[in-house]
Amino acid sequence: MAPAGDTAFDFGRTLLIGIGAQKAGTTWLARKLAAHPQVHAPIKEVHYWDRVRAPYHDAKRWRSAITNRRDRFVRSLPQRFWRKKWSTSLMVRPDPCDHSGYVDMFRWGYGGQPVLHEFTPAYGLLAPEVFDEMRALHADVRFLLLLRDPVARFWSGIRHAHRVQLANGMTEESLVHLARLALADPHDPHRRRSDYAALLSAPALGKGRMHVAFFETLFTQESYDAVLDFAGLAREPIGAVENPNPSRFGKVAMPEDLAAQAREVFASSYEQVYDRFKDRVPARWGGA
């Protein structure tokens, strides 16, 4: 099978990949960047590296999509008719070293923009070596990481994950119980999404390849300009700022004893972020 180097990008000046963190303003920033005239972003949450690519893809979910006929049909459609399900299913390849489907996804609707972009917060859970694979696909790969106070991000993520149950009568006591279970399990994704220490230490994300912004100060012209400068994009006014993904359960308060437990669990994340970014860390950090 073809190695990854034979399926690398031969178009676009920069591949800009957003890797997290969930519930830290990623949807807002992804939409802003997708609307920039110098950016080509076919899909926001592509989920290629964590779900679609072999051997991680769910065969039952994608197996019906892998046909040449469907491939040709979808490619013939104008971009406004595409659907995320179609586009992502066409990226599936049986060889884990063959990333041609991911590259081809960016070809769909490409109009010569210098920056190719996708933002999948779940990439923050990937093993460090996967970021090396990403970097090998393009001559200029850059990463975006949004950080939010680890405790506040954790509680927001828990509420978001159980929003359907909350809407159907789930009690706050049950939500708190689930949060405690997540904090007690080092492998739980809700806990891992706030474990910034491991992510910040990934070698492939160093050497100026990653820009870190903070949720608490993200929605400002200064912060947005810094993102655009990092990506090599022309500056533009930030415009009106609206929450694109408001929660109906934002007022479900986190009990102080749970917050204290979470601060202890995420102590290493606080320590590393403060050590690395110092005065850039927002004053609102320190726990929910």
mmCIF file of C-alpha atoms in Angstrom:
data_model
loop_
_atom_site.group_PDB
_atom_site.id
_atom_site.type_symbol
_atom_site.label_atom_id
_atom_site.label_comp_id
_atom_site.label_asym_id
_atom_site.label_seq_id
_atom_site.Cartn_x
_atom_site.Cartn_y
_atom_site.Cartn_z
ATOM 1 C CA MET A 1 0.000 0.000 0.000
ATOM 2 C CA ALA A 2 1.076 3.599 -0.522
ATOM 3 C CA PRO A 3 2.980 5.144 2.371
ATOM 4 C CA ALA A 4 1.820 8.394 3.931
ATOM 5 C CA GLY A 5 4.472 10.373 2.097
ATOM 6 C CA ASP A 6 2.858 9.513 -1.243
ATOM 7 C CA THR A 7 -0.496 10.910 -0.151
ATOM 8 C CA ALA A 8 0.720 14.277 1.134
ATOM 9 C CA PHE A 9 -0.765 17.630 0.198
ATOM 10 C CA ASP A 10 0.487 19.271 -2.984
ATOM 11 C CA PHE A 11 -1.765 22.318 -2.628
ATOM 12 C CA GLY A 12 -2.353 25.025 -0.067
ATOM 13 C CA ARG A 13 0.395 27.000 1.645
ATOM 14 C CA THR A 14 -0.535 25.916 5.176
ATOM 15 C CA LEU A 15 -2.524 23.143 6.826
ATOM 16 C CA LEU A 16 -4.059 24.591 10.004
ATOM 17 C CA ILE A 17 -5.474 21.965 12.382
ATOM 18 C CA GLY A 18 -7.460 22.808 15.502
ATOM 19 C CA ILE A 19 -6.925 20.137 18.157
ATOM 20 C CA GLY A 20 -8.970 21.275 21.165
ATOM 21 C CA ALA A 21 -9.971 21.763 23.808
ATOM 22 C CA GLN A 22 -13.667 20.911 23.798
ATOM 23 C CA LYS A 23 -15.973 23.567 25.330
ATOM 24 C CA ALA A 24 -13.306 26.251 24.964
ATOM 25 C CA GLY A 25 -14.689 28.321 22.082
ATOM 26 C CA THR A 26 -13.698 25.953 19.290
ATOM 27 C CA THR A 27 -17.001 26.218 17.423
ATOM 28 C CA TRP A 28 -16.885 30.004 17.400
ATOM 29 C CA LEU A 29 -13.272 30.155 16.200
ATOM 30 C CA ALA A 30 -13.783 27.419 13.605
ATOM 31 C CA ARG A 31 -16.696 29.337 12.098
ATOM 32 C CA LYS A 32 -14.735 32.591 12.069
ATOM 33 C CA LEU A 33 -11.817 30.980 10.288
ATOM 34 C CA ALA A 34 -14.035 29.078 7.836
ATOM 35 C CA ALA A 35 -15.588 32.402 6.781
ATOM 36 C CA HIS A 36 -12.204 34.024 6.154
ATOM 37 C CA PRO A 37 -11.623 34.513 2.397
ATOM 38 C CA GLN A 38 -8.127 33.021 2.601
ATOM 39 C CA VAL A 39 -9.262 29.807 4.309
ATOM 40 C CA HIS A 40 -10.686 26.601 2.861
ATOM 41 C CA ALA A 41 -12.498 24.581 5.537
ATOM 42 C CA PRO A 42 -14.880 21.987 4.001
ATOM 43 C CA ILE A 43 -15.965 20.536 7.372
ATOM 44 C CA LYS A 44 -15.426 21.704 10.926
ATOM 45 C CA GLU A 45 -15.140 18.483 12.933
ATOM 46 C CA VAL A 46 -13.690 16.054 10.423
ATOM 47 C CA HIS A 47 -12.802 13.392 13.041
ATOM 48 C CA TYR A 48 -10.450 11.748 10.579
ATOM 49 C CA TRP A 49 -7.544 11.079 12.920
ATOM 50 C CA ASP A 50 -9.634 9.777 15.810
ATOM 51 C CA ARG A 51 -12.517 7.974 14.087
ATOM 52 C CA VAL A 52 -12.295 7.610 10.335
ATOM 53 C CA ARG A 53 -8.745 6.492 9.601
ATOM 54 C CA ALA A 54 -7.901 2.812 9.877
ATOM 55 C CA PRO A 55 -7.655 1.011 12.210
ATOM 56 C CA TYR A 56 -9.836 3.305 14.317
ATOM 57 C CA HIS A 57 -12.890 3.653 12.123
ATOM 58 C CA ASP A 58 -16.157 1.968 13.012
ATOM 59 C CA ALA A 59 -16.539 -0.545 10.199
ATOM 60 C CA LYS A 60 -20.273 -0.895 10.775
ATOM 61 C CA ARG A 61 -20.746 2.846 10.509
ATOM 62 C CA TRP A 62 -18.723 3.366 7.337
ATOM 63 C CA ARG A 63 -18.747 0.105 5.378
ATOM 64 C CA SER A 64 -21.742 0.991 3.184
ATOM 65 C CA ALA A 65 -20.067 4.190 2.008
ATOM 66 C CA ILE A 66 -16.975 2.715 0.361
ATOM 67 C CA THR A 67 -18.019 2.401 -3.265
ATOM 68 C CA ASN A 68 -16.542 4.014 -6.348
ATOM 69 C CA ARG A 69 -19.991 4.926 -7.620
ATOM 70 C CA ARG A 70 -20.852 6.881 -4.487
ATOM 71 C CA ASP A 71 -17.412 8.486 -4.487
ATOM 72 C CA ARG A 72 -17.910 9.821 -8.008
ATOM 73 C CA PHE A 73 -21.456 10.968 -7.226
ATOM 74 C CA VAL A 74 -20.512 12.980 -4.159
ATOM 75 C CA ARG A 75 -17.546 14.617 -5.885
ATOM 76 C CA SER A 76 -19.844 15.764 -8.705
ATOM 77 C CA LEU A 77 -22.142 17.668 -6.337
ATOM 78 C CA PRO A 78 -21.784 21.405 -5.690
ATOM 79 C CA GLN A 79 -20.337 22.064 -2.238
ATOM 80 C CA ARG A 80 -23.623 23.422 -0.873
ATOM 81 C CA PHE A 81 -25.176 19.966 -1.296
ATOM 82 C CA TRP A 82 -22.496 18.066 0.578
ATOM 83 C CA ARG A 83 -23.275 16.401 3.853
ATOM 84 C CA LYS A 84 -20.798 15.680 6.587
ATOM 85 C CA LYS A 85 -21.763 12.011 6.619
ATOM 86 C CA TRP A 86 -21.008 11.620 2.949
ATOM 87 C CA SER A 87 -17.757 13.550 2.996
ATOM 88 C CA THR A 88 -16.255 11.811 6.008
ATOM 89 C CA SER A 89 -17.286 8.341 4.869
ATOM 90 C CA LEU A 90 -15.402 8.854 1.615
ATOM 91 C CA MET A 91 -12.160 9.340 3.538
ATOM 92 C CA VAL A 92 -12.066 5.717 4.707
ATOM 93 C CA ARG A 93 -9.090 3.714 3.468
ATOM 94 C CA PRO A 94 -8.173 0.197 4.656
ATOM 95 C CA ASP A 95 -4.476 1.059 4.968
ATOM 96 C CA PRO A 96 -3.696 3.174 8.073
ATOM 97 C CA CYS A 97 -0.733 4.724 6.219
ATOM 98 C CA ASP A 98 -2.881 5.848 3.293
ATOM 99 C CA HIS A 99 -4.177 9.346 4.032
ATOM 100 C CA SER A 100 -5.282 10.090 0.471
ATOM 101 C CA GLY A 101 -8.935 10.231 1.535
ATOM 102 C CA TYR A 102 -8.134 12.977 4.047
ATOM 103 C CA VAL A 103 -6.179 14.914 1.423
ATOM 104 C CA ASP A 104 -8.966 14.471 -1.127
ATOM 105 C CA MET A 105 -11.516 15.826 1.350
ATOM 106 C CA PHE A 106 -9.711 19.157 1.222
ATOM 107 C CA ARG A 107 -9.720 19.100 -2.582
ATOM 108 C CA TRP A 108 -13.515 19.198 -2.643
ATOM 109 C CA GLY A 109 -14.523 22.773 -3.370
ATOM 110 C CA TYR A 110 -10.942 24.056 -3.120
ATOM 111 C CA GLY A 111 -10.589 27.475 -4.713
ATOM 112 C CA GLY A 112 -6.916 28.272 -4.318
ATOM 113 C CA GLN A 113 -7.064 29.526 -0.730
ATOM 114 C CA PRO A 114 -3.627 29.549 0.930
ATOM 115 C CA VAL A 115 -4.796 28.010 4.220
ATOM 116 C CA LEU A 116 -6.534 24.640 4.592
ATOM 117 C CA HIS A 117 -8.325 24.253 7.900
ATOM 118 C CA GLU A 118 -10.259 21.843 10.096
ATOM 119 C CA PHE A 119 -11.010 21.965 13.824
ATOM 120 C CA THR A 120 -11.726 18.712 15.677
ATOM 121 C CA PRO A 121 -11.496 19.156 19.481
ATOM 122 C CA ALA A 122 -11.307 15.388 20.001
ATOM 123 C CA TYR A 123 -7.807 15.449 18.504
ATOM 124 C CA GLY A 124 -6.669 16.662 21.901
ATOM 125 C CA LEU A 125 -7.005 13.040 23.075
ATOM 126 C CA LEU A 126 -4.673 11.604 20.425
ATOM 127 C CA ALA A 127 -1.361 9.933 21.126
ATOM 128 C CA PRO A 128 1.688 12.178 20.487
ATOM 129 C CA GLU A 129 2.880 10.133 17.503
ATOM 130 C CA VAL A 130 -0.318 10.935 15.579
ATOM 131 C CA PHE A 131 0.680 14.601 15.492
ATOM 132 C CA ASP A 132 3.921 13.504 13.816
ATOM 133 C CA GLU A 133 1.830 11.849 11.096
ATOM 134 C CA MET A 134 -0.136 15.062 10.639
ATOM 135 C CA ARG A 135 3.036 17.090 10.259
ATOM 136 C CA ALA A 136 4.342 14.706 7.600
ATOM 137 C CA LEU A 137 1.383 15.394 5.315
ATOM 138 C CA HIS A 138 2.203 19.009 4.470
ATOM 139 C CA ALA A 139 5.291 21.181 4.310
ATOM 140 C CA ASP A 140 3.683 23.680 6.699
ATOM 141 C CA VAL A 141 1.402 22.196 9.355
ATOM 142 C CA ARG A 142 0.318 24.430 12.231
ATOM 143 C CA PHE A 143 -1.837 23.586 15.245
ATOM 144 C CA LEU A 144 -4.393 25.638 17.164
ATOM 145 C CA LEU A 145 -5.173 24.850 20.792
ATOM 146 C CA LEU A 146 -7.744 26.689 22.889
ATOM 147 C CA LEU A 147 -7.447 26.293 26.650
ATOM 148 C CA ARG A 148 -10.067 26.951 29.290
ATOM 149 C CA ASP A 149 -9.748 26.742 33.052
ATOM 150 C CA PRO A 150 -9.496 22.931 33.475
ATOM 151 C CA VAL A 151 -12.204 22.697 36.141
ATOM 152 C CA ALA A 152 -14.623 24.959 34.282
ATOM 153 C CA ARG A 153 -13.969 23.092 31.028
ATOM 154 C CA PHE A 154 -14.529 19.746 32.745
ATOM 155 C CA TRP A 155 -17.870 20.800 34.253
ATOM 156 C CA SER A 156 -19.054 22.346 30.989
ATOM 157 C CA GLY A 157 -18.102 19.160 29.134
ATOM 158 C CA ILE A 158 -19.981 16.969 31.594
ATOM 159 C CA ARG A 159 -23.110 19.099 31.251
ATOM 160 C CA HIS A 160 -22.811 19.060 27.476
ATOM 161 C CA ALA A 161 -22.360 15.279 27.311
ATOM 162 C CA HIS A 162 -25.480 14.676 29.410
ATOM 163 C CA ARG A 163 -27.645 17.483 28.014
ATOM 164 C CA VAL A 164 -30.239 15.052 26.655
ATOM 165 C CA GLN A 165 -30.584 13.294 30.004
ATOM 166 C CA LEU A 166 -30.805 16.657 31.791
ATOM 167 C CA ALA A 167 -33.564 17.741 29.424
ATOM 168 C CA ASN A 168 -35.424 14.523 30.209
ATOM 169 C CA GLY A 169 -35.371 14.967 33.966
ATOM 170 C CA MET A 170 -31.951 13.816 35.102
ATOM 171 C CA THR A 171 -31.232 15.256 38.548
ATOM 172 C CA GLU A 172 -28.280 17.462 39.382
ATOM 173 C CA GLU A 173 -27.258 14.902 42.011
ATOM 174 C CA SER A 174 -26.937 12.256 39.277
ATOM 175 C CA LEU A 175 -24.843 14.617 37.175
ATOM 176 C CA VAL A 176 -22.517 15.262 40.099
ATOM 177 C CA HIS A 177 -22.200 11.507 40.677
ATOM 178 C CA LEU A 178 -21.190 10.974 37.052
ATOM 179 C CA ALA A 179 -18.675 13.801 37.342
ATOM 180 C CA ARG A 180 -17.080 12.160 40.361
ATOM 181 C CA LEU A 181 -16.809 8.876 38.496
ATOM 182 C CA ALA A 182 -15.110 10.652 35.595
ATOM 183 C CA LEU A 183 -12.618 12.376 37.884
ATOM 184 C CA ALA A 184 -11.733 9.060 39.504
ATOM 185 C CA ASP A 185 -10.887 7.386 36.177
ATOM 186 C CA PRO A 186 -7.603 8.504 34.509
ATOM 187 C CA HIS A 187 -8.838 7.063 31.209
ATOM 188 C CA ASP A 188 -12.177 8.898 31.181
ATOM 189 C CA PRO A 189 -12.307 11.273 28.180
ATOM 190 C CA HIS A 190 -13.937 14.067 30.203
ATOM 191 C CA ARG A 191 -10.996 14.040 32.580
ATOM 192 C CA ARG A 192 -8.432 13.651 29.807
ATOM 193 C CA ARG A 193 -9.800 16.647 27.903
ATOM 194 C CA SER A 194 -8.741 18.867 30.804
ATOM 195 C CA ASP A 195 -5.347 17.197 31.181
ATOM 196 C CA TYR A 196 -3.396 19.835 29.281
ATOM 197 C CA ALA A 197 -0.034 18.755 30.698
ATOM 198 C CA ALA A 198 0.169 15.676 28.464
ATOM 199 C CA LEU A 199 -0.919 17.555 25.338
ATOM 200 C CA LEU A 200 1.428 20.500 25.818
ATOM 201 C CA SER A 201 4.385 18.137 26.141
ATOM 202 C CA ALA A 202 3.830 16.434 22.750
ATOM 203 C CA PRO A 203 7.063 16.964 20.745
ATOM 204 C CA ALA A 204 5.318 17.517 17.405
ATOM 205 C CA LEU A 205 3.383 20.461 18.825
ATOM 206 C CA GLY A 206 6.491 22.359 19.859
ATOM 207 C CA LYS A 207 9.028 24.527 18.031
ATOM 208 C CA GLY A 208 6.583 27.292 17.183
ATOM 209 C CA ARG A 209 4.154 24.979 15.419
ATOM 210 C CA MET A 210 1.288 25.543 17.861
ATOM 211 C CA HIS A 211 -0.626 28.650 18.869
ATOM 212 C CA VAL A 212 -2.376 28.578 22.231
ATOM 213 C CA ALA A 213 -5.271 30.917 23.012
ATOM 214 C CA PHE A 214 -7.452 31.085 26.101
ATOM 215 C CA PHE A 215 -11.232 30.819 26.146
ATOM 216 C CA GLU A 216 -11.581 33.504 28.810
ATOM 217 C CA THR A 217 -9.885 36.114 26.579
ATOM 218 C CA LEU A 218 -10.586 34.600 23.154
ATOM 219 C CA PHE A 219 -13.459 36.833 22.067
ATOM 220 C CA THR A 220 -11.389 39.981 21.654
ATOM 221 C CA GLN A 221 -9.840 41.651 18.641
ATOM 222 C CA GLU A 222 -6.363 41.229 20.129
ATOM 223 C CA SER A 223 -6.758 37.473 20.597
ATOM 224 C CA TYR A 224 -8.345 36.993 17.171
ATOM 225 C CA ASP A 225 -5.550 39.011 15.535
ATOM 226 C CA ALA A 226 -2.981 36.744 17.198
ATOM 227 C CA VAL A 227 -4.673 33.674 15.683
ATOM 228 C CA LEU A 228 -4.753 35.258 12.227
ATOM 229 C CA ASP A 229 -1.110 36.303 12.482
ATOM 230 C CA PHE A 230 -0.086 32.796 13.495
ATOM 231 C CA ALA A 231 -1.947 31.305 10.529
ATOM 232 C CA GLY A 232 -0.502 33.869 8.119
ATOM 233 C CA LEU A 233 -3.928 35.311 7.356
ATOM 234 C CA ALA A 234 -4.896 38.899 6.699
ATOM 235 C CA ARG A 235 -6.359 40.600 9.742
ATOM 236 C CA GLU A 236 -10.065 41.417 9.756
ATOM 237 C CA PRO A 237 -12.492 42.931 12.275
ATOM 238 C CA ILE A 238 -13.787 40.430 14.804
ATOM 239 C CA GLY A 239 -17.354 41.746 14.453
ATOM 240 C CA ALA A 240 -20.209 40.836 16.765
ATOM 241 C CA VAL A 241 -19.458 37.957 19.116
ATOM 242 C CA GLU A 242 -22.239 35.479 19.805
ATOM 243 C CA ASN A 243 -22.157 32.076 21.458
ATOM 244 C CA PRO A 244 -22.848 29.620 18.596
ATOM 245 C CA ASN A 245 -23.483 26.725 20.958
ATOM 246 C CA PRO A 246 -25.273 27.994 24.083
ATOM 247 C CA SER A 247 -26.131 25.514 26.801
ATOM 248 C CA ARG A 248 -29.579 25.303 28.374
ATOM 249 C CA PHE A 249 -27.910 23.996 31.506
ATOM 250 C CA GLY A 250 -25.218 26.608 32.047
ATOM 251 C CA LYS A 251 -26.731 27.558 35.406
ATOM 252 C CA VAL A 252 -26.376 24.065 36.851
ATOM 253 C CA ALA A 253 -23.824 24.954 39.511
ATOM 254 C CA MET A 254 -20.781 22.845 40.320
ATOM 255 C CA PRO A 255 -20.698 21.992 44.043
ATOM 256 C CA GLU A 256 -17.647 23.420 45.794
ATOM 257 C CA ASP A 257 -16.491 20.043 47.095
ATOM 258 C CA LEU A 258 -16.577 18.667 43.542
ATOM 259 C CA ALA A 259 -14.676 21.710 42.275
ATOM 260 C CA ALA A 260 -12.036 21.189 44.963
ATOM 261 C CA GLN A 261 -11.693 17.543 43.935
ATOM 262 C CA ALA A 262 -11.326 18.574 40.285
ATOM 263 C CA ARG A 263 -8.693 21.216 41.119
ATOM 264 C CA GLU A 264 -6.645 18.530 42.820
ATOM 265 C CA VAL A 265 -6.980 16.154 39.863
ATOM 266 C CA PHE A 266 -5.939 18.857 37.391
ATOM 267 C CA ALA A 267 -3.149 20.317 39.534
ATOM 268 C CA SER A 268 -0.453 19.321 37.034
ATOM 269 C CA SER A 269 -2.349 21.014 34.201
ATOM 270 C CA TYR A 270 -2.615 24.258 36.157
ATOM 271 C CA GLU A 271 1.069 24.065 37.051
ATOM 272 C CA GLN A 272 2.304 23.464 33.521
ATOM 273 C CA VAL A 273 0.080 26.122 31.956
ATOM 274 C CA TYR A 274 1.152 28.742 34.503
ATOM 275 C CA ASP A 275 4.820 27.781 34.106
ATOM 276 C CA ARG A 276 4.661 27.971 30.325
ATOM 277 C CA PHE A 277 2.388 30.960 29.719
ATOM 278 C CA LYS A 278 2.812 32.970 32.928
ATOM 279 C CA ASP A 279 1.116 36.386 32.539
ATOM 280 C CA ARG A 280 -0.894 35.190 29.545
ATOM 281 C CA VAL A 281 -3.024 32.934 31.752
ATOM 282 C CA PRO A 282 -6.367 34.734 32.345
ATOM 283 C CA ALA A 283 -7.109 36.051 35.822
ATOM 284 C CA ARG A 284 -10.328 34.022 35.833
ATOM 285 C CA TRP A 285 -8.358 30.773 36.015
ATOM 286 C CA GLY A 286 -7.972 28.900 39.260
ATOM 287 C CA GLY A 287 -11.032 26.650 39.399
ATOM 288 C CA ALA A 288 -14.798 26.932 38.987
#
